[in-house]
Short mmCIF file of C-alpha atoms in Angstrom, two decimals:
data_model
loop_
_atom_site.label_atom_id
_atom_site.label_comp_id
_atom_site.label_asym_id
_atom_site.label_seq_id
_atom_site.Cartn_x
_atom_site.Cartn_y
_atom_site.Cartn_z
CA UNK A 1 0.00 0.00 0.00
CA UNK A 2 1.43 3.44 -1.02
CA UNK A 3 -0.57 5.60 1.38
CA UNK A 4 -0.33 6.33 5.12
CA UNK A 5 -3.35 7.87 6.93
CA UNK A 6 -4.18 9.18 10.39
CA UNK A 7 -7.41 10.65 11.88
CA UNK A 8 -6.85 13.40 14.44
CA UNK A 9 -8.70 12.78 16.71
CA UNK A 10 -9.91 9.25 16.03
CA UNK A 11 -12.97 9.84 18.27
CA UNK A 12 -15.00 13.06 18.43
CA UNK A 13 -18.22 14.31 20.05
CA UNK A 14 -20.89 16.59 18.54
CA UNK A 15 -24.26 18.02 19.57
CA UNK A 16 -27.23 17.53 17.19
CA UNK A 17 -27.72 20.77 15.29
CA UNK A 18 -24.05 21.70 15.84
CA UNK A 19 -20.84 20.65 14.10
CA UNK A 20 -17.33 19.39 14.83
CA UNK A 21 -14.19 18.91 12.75
CA UNK A 22 -11.72 16.04 12.43
CA UNK A 23 -8.47 16.27 10.49
CA UNK A 24 -7.38 13.44 8.17
CA UNK A 25 -3.62 13.41 7.60
CA UNK A 26 -2.17 11.30 4.74
CA UNK A 27 1.25 10.73 3.14
CA UNK A 28 2.11 9.44 -0.33
CA UNK A 29 4.55 6.64 0.42
CA UNK A 30 4.72 5.57 -3.23
CA UNK A 31 7.15 6.62 -5.94
CA UNK A 32 4.72 8.41 -8.31
CA UNK A 33 2.64 11.56 -8.10
CA UNK A 34 -0.93 10.57 -7.26
CA UNK A 35 -4.28 12.29 -6.79
CA UNK A 36 -6.66 11.01 -4.12
CA UNK A 37 -10.48 11.30 -4.02
CA UNK A 38 -12.35 11.27 -0.69
CA UNK A 39 -15.86 9.96 -0.08
CA UNK A 40 -17.60 9.61 3.33
CA UNK A 41 -19.37 6.28 3.92
CA UNK A 42 -21.57 4.93 6.68
CA UNK A 43 -24.80 6.00 8.39
CA UNK A 44 -23.60 9.56 9.06
CA UNK A 45 -22.31 10.16 5.52
CA UNK A 46 -25.17 12.60 4.66
CA UNK A 47 -24.01 14.87 7.49
CA UNK A 48 -20.29 14.68 6.59
CA UNK A 49 -18.46 17.27 4.48
CA UNK A 50 -14.94 16.66 3.13
CA UNK A 51 -12.74 19.64 2.19
CA UNK A 52 -11.04 19.38 -0.20
CA UNK A 53 -12.66 16.45 -1.99
CA UNK A 54 -9.48 15.71 -3.96
CA UNK A 55 -5.80 16.07 -3.01
CA UNK A 56 -2.68 15.72 -5.17
CA UNK A 57 0.54 14.57 -3.46
CA UNK A 58 4.09 14.07 -4.64
CA UNK A 59 6.00 11.02 -3.41
CA UNK A 60 7.03 11.40 0.21
CA UNK A 61 4.83 14.46 0.84
CA UNK A 62 2.03 14.84 3.40
CA UNK A 63 -1.35 16.56 3.09
CA UNK A 64 -4.42 17.15 5.27
CA UNK A 65 -8.17 17.00 4.68
CA UNK A 66 -10.83 18.42 7.02
CA UNK A 67 -13.90 16.31 7.87
CA UNK A 68 -16.85 18.35 9.18
CA UNK A 69 -19.69 16.50 10.92
CA UNK A 70 -23.02 18.37 11.27
CA UNK A 71 -25.79 15.97 12.37
CA UNK A 72 -29.29 17.54 12.34
CA UNK A 73 -31.37 18.03 15.48
CA UNK A 74 -33.75 15.23 14.49
CA UNK A 75 -34.45 11.69 15.72
CA UNK A 76 -32.28 10.36 12.84
CA UNK A 77 -29.16 11.62 14.63
CA UNK A 78 -29.00 8.60 16.95
CA UNK A 79 -27.48 9.37 20.33
CA UNK A 80 -24.30 7.50 21.25
CA UNK A 81 -21.25 6.31 19.31
CA UNK A 82 -21.63 6.22 15.52
CA UNK A 83 -18.78 4.67 13.49
CA UNK A 84 -17.80 6.39 10.25
CA UNK A 85 -15.29 5.85 7.47
CA UNK A 86 -13.68 7.77 4.59
CA UNK A 87 -13.08 5.94 1.30
CA UNK A 88 -9.79 7.14 -0.30
CA UNK A 89 -9.38 6.22 -3.95
CA UNK A 90 -6.03 6.96 -5.70
CA UNK A 91 -6.30 8.00 -9.34
CA UNK A 92 -3.21 6.11 -10.49
CA UNK A 93 -4.18 2.88 -8.73
CA UNK A 94 -7.99 2.95 -8.20
CA UNK A 95 -7.99 -0.62 -6.99
CA UNK A 96 -5.82 0.30 -3.99
CA UNK A 97 -8.63 1.81 -1.92
CA UNK A 98 -7.91 2.87 1.68
CA UNK A 99 -10.74 3.24 4.22
CA UNK A 100 -9.65 4.84 7.54
CA UNK A 101 -12.31 4.52 10.25
CA UNK A 102 -13.24 6.72 13.22
CA UNK A 103 -15.96 7.17 15.80
CA UNK A 104 -18.37 10.09 16.25
CA UNK A 105 -20.38 10.32 19.49
CA UNK A 106 -23.65 12.24 19.12
CA UNK A 107 -24.92 13.71 22.38
CA UNK A 108 -28.55 13.02 23.42
CA UNK A 109 -31.29 15.64 23.35
CA UNK A 110 -34.96 15.53 24.34
CA UNK A 111 -37.78 17.18 22.43
CA UNK A 112 -41.45 16.39 22.94
CA UNK A 113 -44.64 17.39 21.18
CA UNK A 114 -48.21 16.50 22.16
CA UNK A 115 -51.53 17.14 20.40
CA UNK A 116 -55.17 16.38 21.21
CA UNK A 117 -57.16 14.68 18.45
CA UNK A 118 -59.69 16.25 18.23
CA UNK A 119 -59.11 19.33 20.42
CA UNK A 120 -62.89 19.63 21.07
CA UNK A 121 -65.10 16.63 21.87
CA UNK A 122 -68.88 16.58 22.33
CA UNK A 123 -71.17 14.29 24.33
CA UNK A 124 -73.93 13.98 26.89
CA UNK A 125 -72.29 11.48 29.25
CA UNK A 126 -68.65 11.26 28.12
CA UNK A 127 -66.06 12.44 25.61
CA UNK A 128 -63.31 10.34 24.07
CA UNK A 129 -60.32 12.38 22.83
CA UNK A 130 -56.94 10.89 21.94
CA UNK A 131 -53.57 12.38 22.87
CA UNK A 132 -50.76 11.98 20.33
CA UNK A 133 -47.31 12.19 21.97
CA UNK A 134 -44.40 12.54 19.51
CA UNK A 135 -40.77 11.91 20.53
CA UNK A 136 -38.76 14.37 18.43
CA UNK A 137 -35.57 13.71 20.37
CA UNK A 138 -32.86 11.10 19.75
CA UNK A 139 -33.30 9.08 22.97
CA UNK A 140 -36.08 6.90 24.35
CA UNK A 141 -38.77 8.91 26.15
CA UNK A 142 -40.72 7.78 29.26
CA UNK A 143 -43.74 9.83 30.36
CA UNK A 144 -47.00 9.58 32.32
CA UNK A 145 -50.33 11.26 31.52
CA UNK A 146 -52.76 12.95 33.94
CA UNK A 147 -55.87 15.14 33.54
CA UNK A 148 -57.16 18.22 35.36
CA UNK A 149 -59.71 21.04 35.05
CA UNK A 150 -60.98 24.03 36.99
CA UNK A 151 -63.68 23.18 39.50
CA UNK A 152 -63.19 19.41 39.32
CA UNK A 153 -66.08 19.10 36.85
CA UNK A 154 -64.73 16.04 35.01
CA UNK A 155 -63.32 12.65 35.89
CA UNK A 156 -60.58 11.07 33.76
CA UNK A 157 -59.93 7.51 32.62
CA UNK A 158 -56.57 7.45 30.74
CA UNK A 159 -55.14 4.38 29.04
CA UNK A 160 -52.24 3.77 29.04
CA UNK A 161 -51.23 6.01 31.91
CA UNK A 162 -47.50 5.58 31.12
CA UNK A 163 -45.78 5.42 27.72
CA UNK A 164 -42.29 4.66 26.43
CA UNK A 165 -41.56 6.12 22.99
CA UNK A 166 -38.55 5.39 20.78
CA UNK A 167 -36.85 8.31 18.98
CA UNK A 168 -38.81 9.43 15.96
CA UNK A 169 -41.94 7.51 16.99
CA UNK A 170 -45.30 8.51 18.44
CA UNK A 171 -47.65 7.02 21.04
CA UNK A 172 -51.42 7.46 21.21
CA UNK A 173 -53.16 7.68 24.58
CA UNK A 174 -56.92 7.18 24.87
CA UNK A 175 -58.78 9.36 27.37
CA UNK A 176 -62.39 9.11 28.56
CA UNK A 177 -63.89 12.28 30.07
CA UNK A 178 -66.99 11.92 32.28
CA UNK A 179 -68.92 14.94 33.61
CA UNK A 180 -69.69 14.76 37.31
CA UNK A 181 -73.03 16.53 36.74
CA UNK A 182 -75.59 15.65 34.04
CA UNK A 183 -77.37 18.47 32.18
CA UNK A 184 -80.99 17.38 31.79
CA UNK A 185 -82.26 20.41 29.87
CA UNK A 186 -80.72 23.60 28.62
CA UNK A 187 -77.93 24.78 26.31
CA UNK A 188 -74.54 23.15 25.81
CA UNK A 189 -71.81 23.95 28.30
CA UNK A 190 -68.08 24.19 27.59
CA UNK A 191 -65.79 22.50 30.07
CA UNK A 192 -62.08 23.28 29.43
CA UNK A 193 -59.63 20.63 30.60
CA UNK A 194 -55.90 19.88 30.43
CA UNK A 195 -53.97 16.65 29.84
CA UNK A 196 -50.45 16.90 31.28
CA UNK A 197 -47.48 14.94 29.94
CA UNK A 198 -45.17 14.35 32.92
CA UNK A 199 -41.47 13.43 32.66
CA UNK A 200 -38.92 12.89 35.40
CA UNK A 201 -36.77 15.97 35.95
CA UNK A 202 -38.70 18.13 33.46
CA UNK A 203 -41.59 20.57 33.61
CA UNK A 204 -45.02 19.12 32.70
CA UNK A 205 -46.20 19.68 29.13
CA UNK A 206 -49.85 20.83 29.27
CA UNK A 207 -52.19 20.14 26.33
CA UNK A 208 -55.49 22.01 26.54
CA UNK A 209 -58.81 20.82 25.14
CA UNK A 210 -62.53 21.46 25.48
CA UNK A 211 -65.35 19.07 26.38
CA UNK A 212 -68.69 20.36 25.02
CA UNK A 213 -71.39 18.79 27.23
CA UNK A 214 -74.86 18.50 25.73
CA UNK A 215 -78.18 18.32 27.60
CA UNK A 216 -79.78 14.92 28.16
CA UNK A 217 -82.92 16.00 26.27
CA UNK A 218 -82.73 18.27 23.25
CA UNK A 219 -83.72 21.85 23.88
CA UNK A 220 -86.49 21.77 21.26
CA UNK A 221 -88.04 18.75 22.97
CA UNK A 222 -88.13 20.55 26.31
CA UNK A 223 -89.85 23.52 24.63
CA UNK A 224 -92.33 21.22 22.91
CA UNK A 225 -93.24 19.40 26.14
CA UNK A 226 -93.61 22.72 27.94
CA UNK A 227 -96.02 24.04 25.30
CA UNK A 228 -98.08 20.83 25.31
CA UNK A 229 -98.31 20.86 29.11
CA UNK A 230 -99.38 24.52 29.15
CA UNK A 231 -102.08 23.88 26.53
CA UNK A 232 -103.38 20.84 28.43
CA UNK A 233 -103.62 22.79 31.69
CA UNK A 234 -105.37 25.70 29.93
CA UNK A 235 -107.94 23.39 28.36
CA UNK A 236 -108.57 21.66 31.73
CA UNK A 237 -109.14 24.99 33.50
CA UNK A 238 -111.53 26.17 30.78
CA UNK A 239 -113.44 22.91 30.95
CA UNK A 240 -113.87 23.12 34.71
CA UNK A 241 -114.90 26.80 34.59
CA UNK A 242 -117.38 26.56 31.74
CA UNK A 243 -118.83 23.03 32.07
CA UNK A 244 -122.42 23.28 30.61
CA UNK A 245 -125.41 22.43 32.88
CA UNK A 246 -128.17 20.68 30.83
CA UNK A 247 -131.69 20.31 32.23
CA UNK A 248 -134.92 19.46 30.38
CA UNK A 249 -138.59 19.70 31.28
CA UNK A 250 -139.05 16.03 30.47
CA UNK A 251 -136.58 15.11 33.17
CA UNK A 252 -138.38 17.21 35.76
CA UNK A 253 -141.75 15.64 34.83
CA UNK A 254 -140.30 12.13 35.18
CA UNK A 255 -139.00 12.99 38.64
CA UNK A 256 -142.46 14.27 39.62
CA UNK A 257 -143.93 10.99 38.40
CA UNK A 258 -141.49 9.04 40.59
CA UNK A 259 -139.54 7.70 37.67
CA UNK A 260 -135.86 7.74 38.06
CA UNK A 261 -133.73 7.91 34.93
CA UNK A 262 -130.02 7.63 34.78
CA UNK A 263 -128.80 8.83 31.48
CA UNK A 264 -125.20 9.61 30.74
CA UNK A 265 -124.42 13.26 30.82
CA UNK A 266 -123.64 14.69 27.44
CA UNK A 267 -119.87 14.91 26.89
CA UNK A 268 -118.87 18.21 25.40
CA UNK A 269 -116.53 17.90 22.50
CA UNK A 270 -113.64 20.26 22.09
CA UNK A 271 -110.90 20.49 19.45
CA UNK A 272 -107.48 20.99 21.02
CA UNK A 273 -105.28 23.06 18.66
CA UNK A 274 -101.90 21.53 17.84
CA UNK A 275 -98.88 23.13 19.55
CA UNK A 276 -97.10 25.81 17.55
CA UNK A 277 -94.12 24.52 15.59
CA UNK A 278 -90.99 26.58 15.00
CA UNK A 279 -90.04 27.01 11.37
CA UNK A 280 -86.28 26.62 11.03
CA UNK A 281 -84.35 28.07 8.12
CA UNK A 282 -81.39 25.95 7.10
CA UNK A 283 -78.31 28.16 6.53
CA UNK A 284 -76.69 27.87 3.12
CA UNK A 285 -73.33 26.09 2.77
CA UNK A 286 -70.20 28.11 3.51
CA UNK A 287 -69.25 28.42 -0.16
CA UNK A 288 -72.72 29.77 -1.10
CA UNK A 289 -72.68 32.19 1.85
CA UNK A 290 -69.41 33.70 0.76
CA UNK A 291 -70.68 33.94 -2.84
CA UNK A 292 -73.83 35.80 -1.78
CA UNK A 293 -71.75 38.22 0.22
CA UNK A 294 -69.52 38.83 -2.78
CA UNK A 295 -72.50 39.71 -5.02
CA UNK A 296 -74.20 41.99 -2.49
CA UNK A 297 -76.98 39.65 -1.37
CA UNK A 298 -79.79 37.89 -3.23
CA UNK A 299 -82.22 40.78 -3.83
CA UNK A 300 -83.25 41.15 -7.53
CA UNK A 301 -80.55 42.09 -10.08
CA UNK A 302 -77.77 40.12 -11.64
CA UNK A 303 -77.88 36.34 -11.23
CA UNK A 304 -74.12 35.99 -11.73
CA UNK A 305 -72.21 35.03 -8.57
CA UNK A 306 -68.45 34.97 -8.01
CA UNK A 307 -67.01 31.50 -7.45
CA UNK A 308 -64.91 31.13 -4.29
CA UNK A 309 -61.21 30.31 -4.74
CA UNK A 310 -60.35 26.67 -4.09
CA UNK A 311 -56.89 25.99 -2.68
CA UNK A 312 -54.95 23.19 -4.42
CA UNK A 313 -55.04 19.92 -2.53
CA UNK A 314 -51.81 19.12 -0.65
CA UNK A 315 -50.21 15.70 -0.43
CA UNK A 316 -51.77 15.19 3.03
CA UNK A 317 -55.26 15.86 1.65
CA UNK A 318 -54.69 13.32 -1.13
CA UNK A 319 -53.31 10.59 1.15
CA UNK A 320 -56.16 11.01 3.65
CA UNK A 321 -58.75 10.49 0.88
CA UNK A 322 -56.84 7.50 -0.47
CA UNK A 323 -56.46 5.90 2.98
CA UNK A 324 -60.18 6.41 3.68
CA UNK A 325 -61.02 4.35 0.57
CA UNK A 326 -58.20 1.81 0.86
CA UNK A 327 -56.72 1.45 4.35
CA UNK A 328 -53.03 0.57 4.35
CA UNK A 329 -49.66 2.00 3.28
CA UNK A 330 -49.75 4.90 0.84
CA UNK A 331 -47.58 7.82 -0.22
CA UNK A 332 -48.81 10.92 -2.07
CA UNK A 333 -46.67 13.76 -3.38
CA UNK A 334 -46.51 16.81 -5.64
CA UNK A 335 -43.78 19.07 -7.07
CA UNK A 336 -43.31 22.84 -7.23
CA UNK A 337 -42.22 23.81 -10.79
CA UNK A 338 -40.40 27.14 -11.02
CA UNK A 339 -42.63 29.57 -12.95
CA UNK A 340 -45.62 27.18 -12.98
CA UNK A 341 -46.40 26.46 -9.31
CA UNK A 342 -47.52 23.24 -7.61
CA UNK A 343 -48.55 20.21 -9.64
CA UNK A 344 -51.61 18.15 -8.68
CA UNK A 345 -50.92 15.57 -5.99
CA UNK A 346 -50.38 11.96 -7.22
CA UNK A 347 -49.88 8.74 -5.27
CA UNK A 348 -48.20 5.32 -5.14
CA UNK A 349 -45.81 5.27 -8.08
CA UNK A 350 -47.37 7.85 -10.40
CA UNK A 351 -44.99 10.44 -11.88
CA UNK A 352 -45.12 14.08 -10.83
CA UNK A 353 -43.11 16.96 -12.25
CA UNK A 354 -42.78 17.85 -15.94
CA UNK A 355 -41.72 16.39 -19.27
CA UNK A 356 -40.04 19.69 -20.21
CA UNK A 357 -36.31 19.50 -19.41
CA UNK A 358 -36.20 23.30 -19.19
CA UNK A 359 -38.53 23.29 -16.16
CA UNK A 360 -36.97 23.02 -12.69
CA UNK A 361 -38.33 21.45 -9.50
CA UNK A 362 -37.56 23.67 -6.48
CA UNK A 363 -39.66 21.93 -3.80
CA UNK A 364 -41.46 18.64 -3.01
CA UNK A 365 -44.53 18.07 -0.80
CA UNK A 366 -44.82 14.49 0.56
CA UNK A 367 -47.32 12.78 2.89
CA UNK A 368 -47.57 9.12 3.97
CA UNK A 369 -50.16 6.83 5.55
CA UNK A 370 -49.46 3.67 7.54
CA UNK A 371 -45.67 4.24 7.73
CA UNK A 372 -45.25 6.25 10.97
CA UNK A 373 -44.33 9.45 9.16
CA UNK A 374 -41.42 10.52 6.95
CA UNK A 375 -38.21 12.56 7.02
CA UNK A 376 -36.51 14.13 4.02
CA UNK A 377 -33.87 16.62 2.87
CA UNK A 378 -33.24 18.48 -0.39
CA UNK A 379 -29.95 18.52 -2.33
CA UNK A 380 -30.00 21.92 -4.05
CA UNK A 381 -28.03 23.98 -6.54
CA UNK A 382 -24.97 25.70 -5.05
CA UNK A 383 -24.02 28.89 -6.95
CA UNK A 384 -20.66 28.96 -5.12
CA UNK A 385 -19.74 25.35 -5.85
CA UNK A 386 -16.07 24.67 -6.58
CA UNK A 387 -16.38 20.93 -7.15
CA UNK A 388 -19.32 20.77 -9.56
CA UNK A 389 -21.72 19.50 -6.88
CA UNK A 390 -24.69 21.07 -5.09
CA UNK A 391 -25.19 20.96 -1.33
CA UNK A 392 -27.68 19.75 1.29
CA UNK A 393 -30.22 21.94 3.02
CA UNK A 394 -29.05 22.75 6.61
CA UNK A 395 -31.53 20.35 8.25
CA UNK A 396 -33.81 17.45 7.49
CA UNK A 397 -37.55 17.98 7.86
CA UNK A 398 -39.06 15.24 10.02
CA UNK A 399 -42.83 14.62 10.17
CA UNK A 400 -43.26 11.58 12.41
CA UNK A 401 -47.04 11.33 12.10
CA UNK A 402 -49.06 9.89 9.22
CA UNK A 403 -51.35 12.05 7.05
CA UNK A 404 -49.23 15.18 7.62
CA UNK A 405 -47.51 17.37 4.98
CA UNK A 406 -43.72 17.21 4.71
CA UNK A 407 -42.01 19.93 2.62
CA UNK A 408 -38.40 20.06 1.34
CA UNK A 409 -36.80 22.67 -0.86
CA UNK A 410 -38.49 26.06 -1.35
CA UNK A 411 -41.43 27.44 -3.36
CA UNK A 412 -40.24 31.03 -3.03
CA UNK A 413 -39.43 33.11 -6.10
CA UNK A 414 -35.79 32.68 -7.27
CA UNK A 415 -35.40 29.63 -4.98
CA UNK A 416 -32.51 27.31 -6.04
CA UNK A 417 -33.53 24.22 -7.98
CA UNK A 418 -33.23 20.74 -6.53
CA UNK A 419 -30.80 18.25 -8.03
CA UNK A 420 -31.65 15.42 -5.66
CA UNK A 421 -33.16 14.43 -2.32
CA UNK A 422 -32.99 11.91 0.54
CA UNK A 423 -36.04 10.31 2.19
CA UNK A 424 -36.86 7.71 4.84
CA UNK A 425 -39.98 6.48 6.70
CA UNK A 426 -40.81 5.02 10.09
CA UNK A 427 -41.81 1.48 9.04
CA UNK A 428 -41.50 -0.67 5.93
CA UNK A 429 -39.63 0.27 2.77
CA UNK A 430 -39.73 3.49 0.74
CA UNK A 431 -38.73 3.44 -2.94
CA UNK A 432 -38.01 6.26 -5.41
CA UNK A 433 -37.27 6.84 -9.09
CA UNK A 434 -36.05 10.23 -10.32
CA UNK A 435 -35.29 11.99 -13.62
CA UNK A 436 -32.90 14.93 -14.06
CA UNK A 437 -32.54 17.25 -17.02
CA UNK A 438 -30.60 15.62 -19.84
CA UNK A 439 -31.05 12.15 -18.29
CA UNK A 440 -33.67 9.42 -18.63
CA UNK A 441 -35.43 7.90 -15.60
CA UNK A 442 -32.95 6.27 -13.23
CA UNK A 443 -33.35 2.86 -11.68
CA UNK A 444 -35.59 2.37 -8.67
CA UNK A 445 -33.89 2.57 -5.26
CA UNK A 446 -35.35 1.47 -1.91
CA UNK A 447 -34.47 1.83 1.78
CA UNK A 448 -35.52 0.13 5.02
CA UNK A 449 -37.02 2.18 7.92
CA UNK A 450 -35.10 5.01 9.58
CA UNK A 451 -32.27 5.51 10.22
CA UNK A 452 -31.83 4.03 6.72
CA UNK A 453 -32.60 6.41 3.83
CA UNK A 454 -32.58 6.41 0.01
CA UNK A 455 -31.05 9.11 -2.21
CA UNK A 456 -32.64 10.10 -5.53
CA UNK A 457 -31.45 12.40 -8.32
CA UNK A 458 -27.82 13.49 -8.77
CA UNK A 459 -25.15 15.50 -6.96
CA UNK A 460 -24.22 17.35 -10.18
CA UNK A 461 -24.77 21.08 -9.72
CA UNK A 462 -26.07 21.69 -13.28
CA UNK A 463 -28.56 18.79 -13.51
CA UNK A 464 -31.85 19.91 -11.97
CA UNK A 465 -34.65 17.57 -10.96
CA UNK A 466 -37.62 17.41 -13.38
CA UNK A 467 -39.77 14.43 -12.26
CA UNK A 468 -40.07 11.87 -9.41
CA UNK A 469 -42.01 8.74 -8.39
CA UNK A 470 -42.45 7.26 -4.89
CA UNK A 471 -43.86 4.00 -3.49
CA UNK A 472 -44.08 2.51 0.04
#
């Protein structure tokens, strides 16, 4: 072997969201001038930058290369020791590859997010919200859940009361809220409450919600019964006050003759009027209401009405509809084309983007169902590139819940175009196929769940992304 290498230091420590530098020293021990190319390998390769990427050495001379490690503050940056390696390929003898290895320790961090689904629940005797607890840190999270409210108006049944959540995963806690007092009649009453996520050595994380308690009997039924009762009492009082007294001469003559007759008294007939009924006017749908307001109301005049603007459906909207029809694993996505805007969302292997090589993708919108969320990063054009390659965005975007939008890149005006991307999911495999300008579709690549990921596109700075396909 004609190359000597040394990592200084061989072991380093870095905080997620920060960076650290390791120096690689090498000496050409051969007898010819050689040029060496450097490529990071291993699980932390996406967060590793090598400067310079090539180095030319004369025989017997020594050079240095700086390795910069910048793991993102996401669950993918696994806490603890992470081995890494640098592949060194000499130009003159490409078969004589050298791979020095080191160790990078990533420090742990804790980040927690909790959300009530739905934030407002309705019921007469109980409400059943769910609490989603997401572990956005890089270490296992242990927490307990408790409920409280002002005035002790509700009782709480929470299952499970304690959860353990792996990094990048979420846990769902079922809660049953029971009012301590039943509303028999009357309007709805709002009862605010709080579910607290408790962790050892940390302040509680409160999540506020509202329980909307309905009356046992509908309000209209109480009104109806009240009206019927009032009418019945009125009729009874009138009957007692004005009961007719019927006497005939024939009856008196029979009594004088000693003849007793018992005939049933005539029963007066009365027609009880039906109770008054309220006439309810159904409000028009929201879209029609806004249209009427735009045209100045519905009184005589023009019959033309302005149509309300409809926002384009995001990837999350598309995957929710697809999962409602076909439960299981799905991925939906759309692309932002510079100068044209967002494409329509497509799903499960369909192509999105453009067939025009002159058009550039600057952003992607991705949403998944049945895969425990997704994380992704954009490889974008670098106007200051000195090696012909683009560069990564500063951080990955991690959405660790299903049916939520994940965005990479930028849809702003004059945003740099994407040349590639990296993506992973929480469970199962994710696969991609990409096409860059001047190239045909590449082969399909797949990756296992995080921390594994798959790269699509190219590193070349002048080859922008024009179309993509995804499957899960």
